[in-house]
Tab-separated table of C-alpha atoms in Angstrom:
chain	number	residue	atom	x	y	z
A	10	UNK	CA	-10.791	-4.186	-12.881
A	11	UNK	CA	-11.412	-7.689	-11.568
A	12	UNK	CA	-9.697	-10.620	-13.302
A	13	UNK	CA	-8.955	-14.202	-12.357
A	14	UNK	CA	-5.361	-15.269	-11.735
A	15	UNK	CA	-4.954	-16.098	-15.415
A	16	UNK	CA	-5.854	-12.558	-16.498
A	17	UNK	CA	-9.403	-13.202	-17.708
A	18	UNK	CA	-11.372	-9.976	-17.223
A	19	UNK	CA	-14.549	-10.414	-15.169
A	20	UNK	CA	-15.744	-6.986	-14.029
A	21	UNK	CA	-14.805	-3.321	-14.328
A	22	UNK	CA	-15.575	-1.129	-11.328
A	23	UNK	CA	-16.110	2.515	-12.234
A	24	UNK	CA	-17.159	4.459	-15.272
A	25	UNK	CA	-13.577	5.262	-16.253
A	26	UNK	CA	-14.231	8.991	-15.931
A	27	UNK	CA	-12.169	10.856	-13.350
A	28	UNK	CA	-14.494	12.047	-10.608
A	29	UNK	CA	-15.999	11.391	-7.200
A	30	UNK	CA	-19.396	9.714	-7.189
A	31	UNK	CA	-20.951	6.669	-5.587
A	32	UNK	CA	-23.241	4.302	-7.454
A	33	UNK	CA	-23.143	1.162	-9.535
A	34	UNK	CA	-20.077	-0.351	-11.171
A	35	UNK	CA	-21.037	1.543	-14.337
A	36	UNK	CA	-21.671	4.966	-12.756
A	37	UNK	CA	-19.246	5.238	-9.820
A	38	UNK	CA	-16.167	7.396	-10.311
A	39	UNK	CA	-12.720	7.410	-8.716
A	40	UNK	CA	-9.609	9.589	-8.940
A	41	UNK	CA	-6.248	7.812	-8.820
A	42	UNK	CA	-7.242	4.874	-6.577
A	43	UNK	CA	-4.236	3.135	-5.052
A	44	UNK	CA	-4.254	0.462	-2.332
A	45	UNK	CA	-7.048	-2.044	-1.664
A	46	UNK	CA	-8.122	-4.584	0.955
A	47	UNK	CA	-10.450	-7.503	0.229
A	48	UNK	CA	-12.868	-9.532	2.347
A	49	UNK	CA	-15.161	-12.245	1.012
A	50	UNK	CA	-17.653	-9.770	-0.451
A	51	UNK	CA	-16.279	-6.266	0.209
A	52	UNK	CA	-13.404	-4.391	-1.414
A	53	UNK	CA	-12.016	-1.340	0.390
A	54	UNK	CA	-10.224	1.236	-1.742
A	55	UNK	CA	-7.871	4.106	-0.918
A	56	UNK	CA	-9.196	6.663	-3.422
A	57	UNK	CA	-6.077	8.775	-3.161
A	58	UNK	CA	-6.779	11.968	-5.099
A	59	UNK	CA	-10.371	12.074	-3.895
A	60	UNK	CA	-8.918	11.886	-0.359
A	61	UNK	CA	-11.503	9.253	0.486
A	62	UNK	CA	-12.004	5.637	1.543
A	63	UNK	CA	-14.494	3.810	-0.663
A	64	UNK	CA	-16.253	0.459	-0.216
A	65	UNK	CA	-17.207	-1.792	-3.110
A	66	UNK	CA	-19.926	-4.346	-2.387
A	67	UNK	CA	-19.073	-7.258	-4.676
A	68	UNK	CA	-22.535	-8.775	-4.218
A	69	UNK	CA	-24.741	-5.757	-4.937
A	70	UNK	CA	-22.101	-4.169	-7.222
A	71	UNK	CA	-22.447	-0.808	-5.468
A	72	UNK	CA	-19.750	1.697	-4.504
A	73	UNK	CA	-20.153	3.851	-1.370
A	74	UNK	CA	-17.920	6.345	0.434
A	75	UNK	CA	-17.020	5.555	4.062
A	76	UNK	CA	-14.654	8.420	4.869
A	77	UNK	CA	-13.569	11.698	3.353
A	78	UNK	CA	-15.248	15.081	3.051
A	79	UNK	CA	-14.834	15.638	-0.714
A	80	UNK	CA	-11.836	18.006	-0.451
A	81	UNK	CA	-8.256	17.509	0.697
A	82	UNK	CA	-7.632	18.501	4.294
A	83	UNK	CA	-5.626	21.674	4.792
A	84	UNK	CA	-5.037	21.005	8.483
A	85	UNK	CA	-4.798	18.115	10.929
A	86	UNK	CA	-7.888	16.433	12.307
A	87	UNK	CA	-8.455	14.469	15.495
A	88	UNK	CA	-10.972	12.274	13.737
A	89	UNK	CA	-14.714	11.809	13.887
A	90	UNK	CA	-17.563	10.514	11.719
A	91	UNK	CA	-15.981	9.316	8.500
A	92	UNK	CA	-17.947	11.420	6.035
A	93	UNK	CA	-17.328	14.644	7.986
A	94	UNK	CA	-13.539	14.355	8.314
A	95	UNK	CA	-11.345	15.694	5.506
A	96	UNK	CA	-8.492	13.294	4.706
A	97	UNK	CA	-5.132	13.811	3.028
A	98	UNK	CA	-3.895	11.377	0.368
A	99	UNK	CA	-4.799	7.963	1.776
A	100	UNK	CA	-2.496	5.624	-0.118
A	101	UNK	CA	-3.213	2.111	1.112
A	102	UNK	CA	-5.557	0.191	3.409
A	103	UNK	CA	-5.373	-3.041	5.425
A	104	UNK	CA	-8.057	-4.923	7.339
A	105	UNK	CA	-7.575	-6.208	10.876
A	106	UNK	CA	-10.757	-7.371	12.569
A	107	UNK	CA	-13.348	-4.603	12.285
A	108	UNK	CA	-10.711	-1.932	11.763
A	109	UNK	CA	-9.373	-0.650	8.475
A	110	UNK	CA	-5.833	0.673	8.867
A	111	UNK	CA	-4.991	3.502	6.473
A	112	UNK	CA	-1.558	4.627	5.293
A	113	UNK	CA	-2.398	8.345	5.325
A	114	UNK	CA	0.536	9.587	3.286
A	115	UNK	CA	-0.442	13.262	3.288
A	116	UNK	CA	-0.738	13.437	7.071
A	117	UNK	CA	2.438	11.347	7.647
A	118	UNK	CA	0.340	9.102	9.875
A	119	UNK	CA	-1.415	5.747	10.124
A	120	UNK	CA	-5.176	6.142	10.683
A	121	UNK	CA	-7.949	3.680	11.488
A	122	UNK	CA	-11.536	3.435	10.284
A	123	UNK	CA	-13.921	1.537	12.572
A	124	UNK	CA	-16.153	-0.397	10.184
A	125	UNK	CA	-18.985	-0.611	12.712
A	126	UNK	CA	-19.181	3.019	13.850
A	127	UNK	CA	-17.640	4.363	10.606
A	128	UNK	CA	-15.495	6.744	12.670
A	129	UNK	CA	-12.005	7.560	11.446
A	130	UNK	CA	-9.079	8.812	13.517
A	131	UNK	CA	-5.254	8.931	13.779
A	132	UNK	CA	-3.574	5.808	15.112
A	133	UNK	CA	0.191	6.244	14.778
A	134	UNK	CA	2.360	9.290	14.153
A	135	UNK	CA	2.147	12.859	15.420
A	136	UNK	CA	2.053	14.330	11.923
A	137	UNK	CA	5.596	15.654	11.881
A	138	UNK	CA	7.514	14.473	8.817
A	139	UNK	CA	10.481	12.604	10.175
A	140	UNK	CA	11.691	9.167	11.272
A	141	UNK	CA	11.350	8.779	15.015
A	142	UNK	CA	10.436	5.553	16.765
A	143	UNK	CA	8.462	5.395	19.995
A	144	UNK	CA	4.919	5.224	21.388
A	145	UNK	CA	2.240	5.325	18.689
A	146	UNK	CA	1.078	8.902	19.327
A	147	UNK	CA	4.619	10.285	19.627
A	148	UNK	CA	6.352	8.519	16.734
A	149	UNK	CA	7.123	10.432	13.549
A	150	UNK	CA	6.550	9.092	10.046
A	151	UNK	CA	7.255	10.348	6.532
A	152	UNK	CA	4.646	9.571	3.887
A	153	UNK	CA	3.597	6.007	4.749
A	154	UNK	CA	2.371	4.544	1.460
A	155	UNK	CA	1.872	0.786	1.805
A	156	UNK	CA	0.556	-1.203	4.752
A	157	UNK	CA	0.018	-4.851	5.674
A	158	UNK	CA	-0.744	-6.560	9.002
A	159	UNK	CA	-0.726	-9.848	10.826
A	160	UNK	CA	-2.489	-10.554	14.131
A	161	UNK	CA	-0.260	-8.350	16.268
A	162	UNK	CA	1.535	-5.758	14.180
A	163	UNK	CA	1.231	-3.709	11.015
A	164	UNK	CA	4.146	-3.130	8.662
A	165	UNK	CA	4.392	-0.125	6.385
A	166	UNK	CA	6.608	1.457	3.765
A	167	UNK	CA	7.649	4.889	5.011
A	168	UNK	CA	8.422	6.233	1.582
A	169	UNK	CA	10.225	9.528	2.208
A	170	UNK	CA	12.523	7.929	4.755
A	171	UNK	CA	12.897	4.908	2.460
A	172	UNK	CA	12.399	2.780	5.572
A	173	UNK	CA	10.275	-0.233	6.406
A	174	UNK	CA	8.637	0.209	9.807
A	175	UNK	CA	6.131	-1.493	12.085
A	176	UNK	CA	3.339	-0.322	14.376
A	177	UNK	CA	1.826	-2.549	17.042
A	178	UNK	CA	-1.922	-3.157	16.787
A	179	UNK	CA	-2.576	-2.364	20.449
A	180	UNK	CA	-3.119	1.161	21.755
A	181	UNK	CA	-0.162	0.786	24.131
A	182	UNK	CA	2.127	-0.216	21.266
A	183	UNK	CA	5.086	1.433	19.585
A	184	UNK	CA	6.442	2.256	16.142
A	185	UNK	CA	9.739	0.545	15.290
A	186	UNK	CA	12.038	0.937	12.288
A	187	UNK	CA	13.080	-2.376	10.725
A	188	UNK	CA	15.453	-1.191	7.982
A	189	UNK	CA	16.526	2.188	6.644
A	190	UNK	CA	17.127	5.500	8.356
A	191	UNK	CA	16.763	9.286	8.023
A	192	UNK	CA	14.543	11.451	5.856
A	193	UNK	CA	15.453	11.425	2.130
A	194	UNK	CA	18.353	9.011	2.683
A	195	UNK	CA	18.030	7.029	-0.527
A	196	UNK	CA	20.088	4.319	-2.185
A	197	UNK	CA	20.123	0.676	-3.243
A	198	UNK	CA	21.955	-1.299	-0.576
A	199	UNK	CA	21.046	-4.758	0.732
A	200	UNK	CA	22.133	-5.798	4.201
A	201	UNK	CA	20.736	-5.334	7.677
A	202	UNK	CA	19.146	-2.659	9.833
A	203	UNK	CA	20.529	0.877	9.429
A	204	UNK	CA	22.901	0.000	6.589
A	205	UNK	CA	19.988	-0.827	4.237
A	206	UNK	CA	19.132	1.768	1.593
A	207	UNK	CA	15.933	1.854	-0.465
A	208	UNK	CA	14.511	4.467	-2.805
A	209	UNK	CA	10.875	5.403	-2.290
A	210	UNK	CA	9.363	1.979	-1.548
A	211	UNK	CA	5.585	1.913	-2.036
A	212	UNK	CA	3.972	-1.558	-2.101
A	213	UNK	CA	4.238	-4.159	0.655
A	214	UNK	CA	2.842	-7.611	1.425
A	215	UNK	CA	3.475	-10.319	4.018
A	216	UNK	CA	3.872	-14.030	3.253
A	217	UNK	CA	5.098	-16.717	5.664
A	218	UNK	CA	6.652	-14.112	7.937
A	219	UNK	CA	8.583	-12.404	5.133
A	220	UNK	CA	7.819	-8.928	3.797
A	221	UNK	CA	7.832	-8.374	0.040
A	222	UNK	CA	8.192	-4.764	-1.083
A	223	UNK	CA	8.360	-2.774	-4.292
A	224	UNK	CA	11.534	-0.715	-4.069
A	225	UNK	CA	9.877	1.595	-6.510
A	226	UNK	CA	12.531	4.031	-7.686
A	227	UNK	CA	15.167	1.285	-7.703
A	228	UNK	CA	12.930	-0.717	-10.073
A	229	UNK	CA	13.235	-3.821	-7.904
A	230	UNK	CA	11.300	-6.240	-5.728
A	231	UNK	CA	12.963	-6.974	-2.388
A	232	UNK	CA	12.491	-9.249	0.599
A	233	UNK	CA	12.587	-7.885	4.139
A	234	UNK	CA	13.005	-10.232	7.100
A	235	UNK	CA	11.430	-8.334	10.009
A	236	UNK	CA	12.838	-10.447	12.844
A	237	UNK	CA	16.458	-10.285	11.679
A	238	UNK	CA	16.101	-6.798	10.103
A	239	UNK	CA	17.686	-7.940	6.849
A	240	UNK	CA	16.898	-6.850	3.281
A	241	UNK	CA	17.741	-8.659	0.053
A	242	UNK	CA	17.054	-7.928	-3.613
A	243	UNK	CA	14.821	-10.574	-5.196
A	244	UNK	CA	13.686	-9.451	-8.649
A	245	UNK	CA	14.872	-6.814	-11.078
A	246	UNK	CA	18.189	-5.578	-12.398
A	247	UNK	CA	17.529	-1.993	-11.340
A	248	UNK	CA	17.398	-0.806	-14.922
A	249	UNK	CA	14.027	0.854	-15.752
A	250	UNK	CA	12.662	-1.295	-18.552
A	251	UNK	CA	10.154	-4.082	-19.279
A	252	UNK	CA	11.882	-7.427	-19.616
A	253	UNK	CA	10.684	-10.853	-18.469
A	254	UNK	CA	13.267	-13.242	-17.068
A	255	UNK	CA	14.503	-14.919	-13.913
A	256	UNK	CA	15.433	-13.018	-10.758
A	257	UNK	CA	17.786	-10.138	-11.491
A	258	UNK	CA	17.402	-10.671	-15.255
A	259	UNK	CA	13.851	-9.285	-15.120
A	260	UNK	CA	13.309	-5.541	-15.422
A	261	UNK	CA	10.580	-3.261	-14.065
A	262	UNK	CA	9.755	0.415	-14.312
A	263	UNK	CA	8.760	1.921	-10.957
A	264	UNK	CA	6.650	-0.953	-9.613
A	265	UNK	CA	4.125	0.400	-7.114
A	266	UNK	CA	1.992	-2.456	-5.782
A	267	UNK	CA	2.552	-6.064	-4.754
A	268	UNK	CA	0.527	-9.066	-3.607
A	269	UNK	CA	1.722	-12.578	-2.811
A	270	UNK	CA	-0.949	-15.213	-3.539
A	271	UNK	CA	-0.808	-18.960	-4.137
A	272	UNK	CA	2.984	-19.156	-4.476
A	273	UNK	CA	3.084	-16.283	-6.916
A	274	UNK	CA	4.049	-12.628	-6.613
A	275	UNK	CA	1.778	-10.222	-8.484
A	276	UNK	CA	3.328	-6.828	-9.191
A	277	UNK	CA	1.655	-3.649	-10.393
A	278	UNK	CA	4.455	-2.494	-12.695
A	279	UNK	CA	3.155	1.034	-12.730
A	280	UNK	CA	5.137	2.843	-15.387
A	281	UNK	CA	5.107	-0.180	-17.680
A	282	UNK	CA	1.289	-0.180	-17.367
A	283	UNK	CA	1.406	-3.921	-16.761
A	284	UNK	CA	0.820	-6.665	-14.223
A	285	UNK	CA	3.869	-8.873	-13.791
A	286	UNK	CA	3.829	-12.323	-12.201
A	287	UNK	CA	6.737	-14.129	-10.558
A	288	UNK	CA	6.781	-17.715	-9.308
A	289	UNK	CA	8.140	-17.882	-5.756
A	290	UNK	CA	10.000	-21.144	-6.388
A	291	UNK	CA	11.749	-20.301	-9.670
A	292	UNK	CA	11.647	-16.471	-9.553
A	293	UNK	CA	10.669	-16.519	-13.202
A	294	UNK	CA	8.897	-13.273	-14.157
A	295	UNK	CA	6.261	-13.048	-16.892
A	296	UNK	CA	3.809	-10.368	-17.994
A	297	UNK	CA	0.146	-11.120	-17.375
A	298	UNK	CA	-2.015	-10.857	-20.483
A	299	UNK	CA	-5.384	-9.293	-19.668
A	300	UNK	CA	-8.005	-11.042	-21.793
A	301	UNK	CA	-11.614	-10.150	-22.475
A	302	UNK	CA	-11.406	-6.356	-22.452
A	303	UNK	CA	-13.959	-4.543	-24.574
């Protein structure tokens, strides 16, 4: 669904029926779409349970498939033409130049899709489920689920390690852990570097050099400072509920997506089936009313 920032509904993309078909806004079908990336007239979608990357043309109002071979991959792939390569649970996407970076949760890797050649291939991670920093092809990840990038580096939530990590955007780059450590080492601890504990973080965005994440199973929104490797709780008491308020007075239920726009934080509060909005200056949280639905 497309709305303005005040919640006024403008368009609905997809028929609403679970499936996998290209076509118009009214006839296209998705299955559990998750992360998205937007240009001026194109919307790229991680269609997670269809194991596909879809493109929505906002001008022609058409949906097409760029990558994915209909079924979930049962093995690892080296990449190739997008429509011939089976993918595995792509969870989020991020644009950088003519490349679409994909948090390929099922492969425990970061992939790229070249938007000119429409070829898709692994970028970071060897596919082994673990936390191991190092050169892109040798590093080990564990279900990367959210991704964001600036000019030089991508940042991602490595959900099963409950870590926030980075991958350089050059082929000679490395993967580095910012906060968190070890597979399945969960908790709710602010602080710095290895002492930080999160619990299955999913969403991530970057604003003025600061990372904003949904610490999903802790029912909180947190700030991560990548250069100092510090983490601090920002919104949410930790109690799974739906309560508007300021800062830690607000309550969420497994928030899964986040976007920081125009001095506001927009949160997909997944298990409250709501969009929540927080002002960056006051940290006041409200629930967005979606208006104009038929």
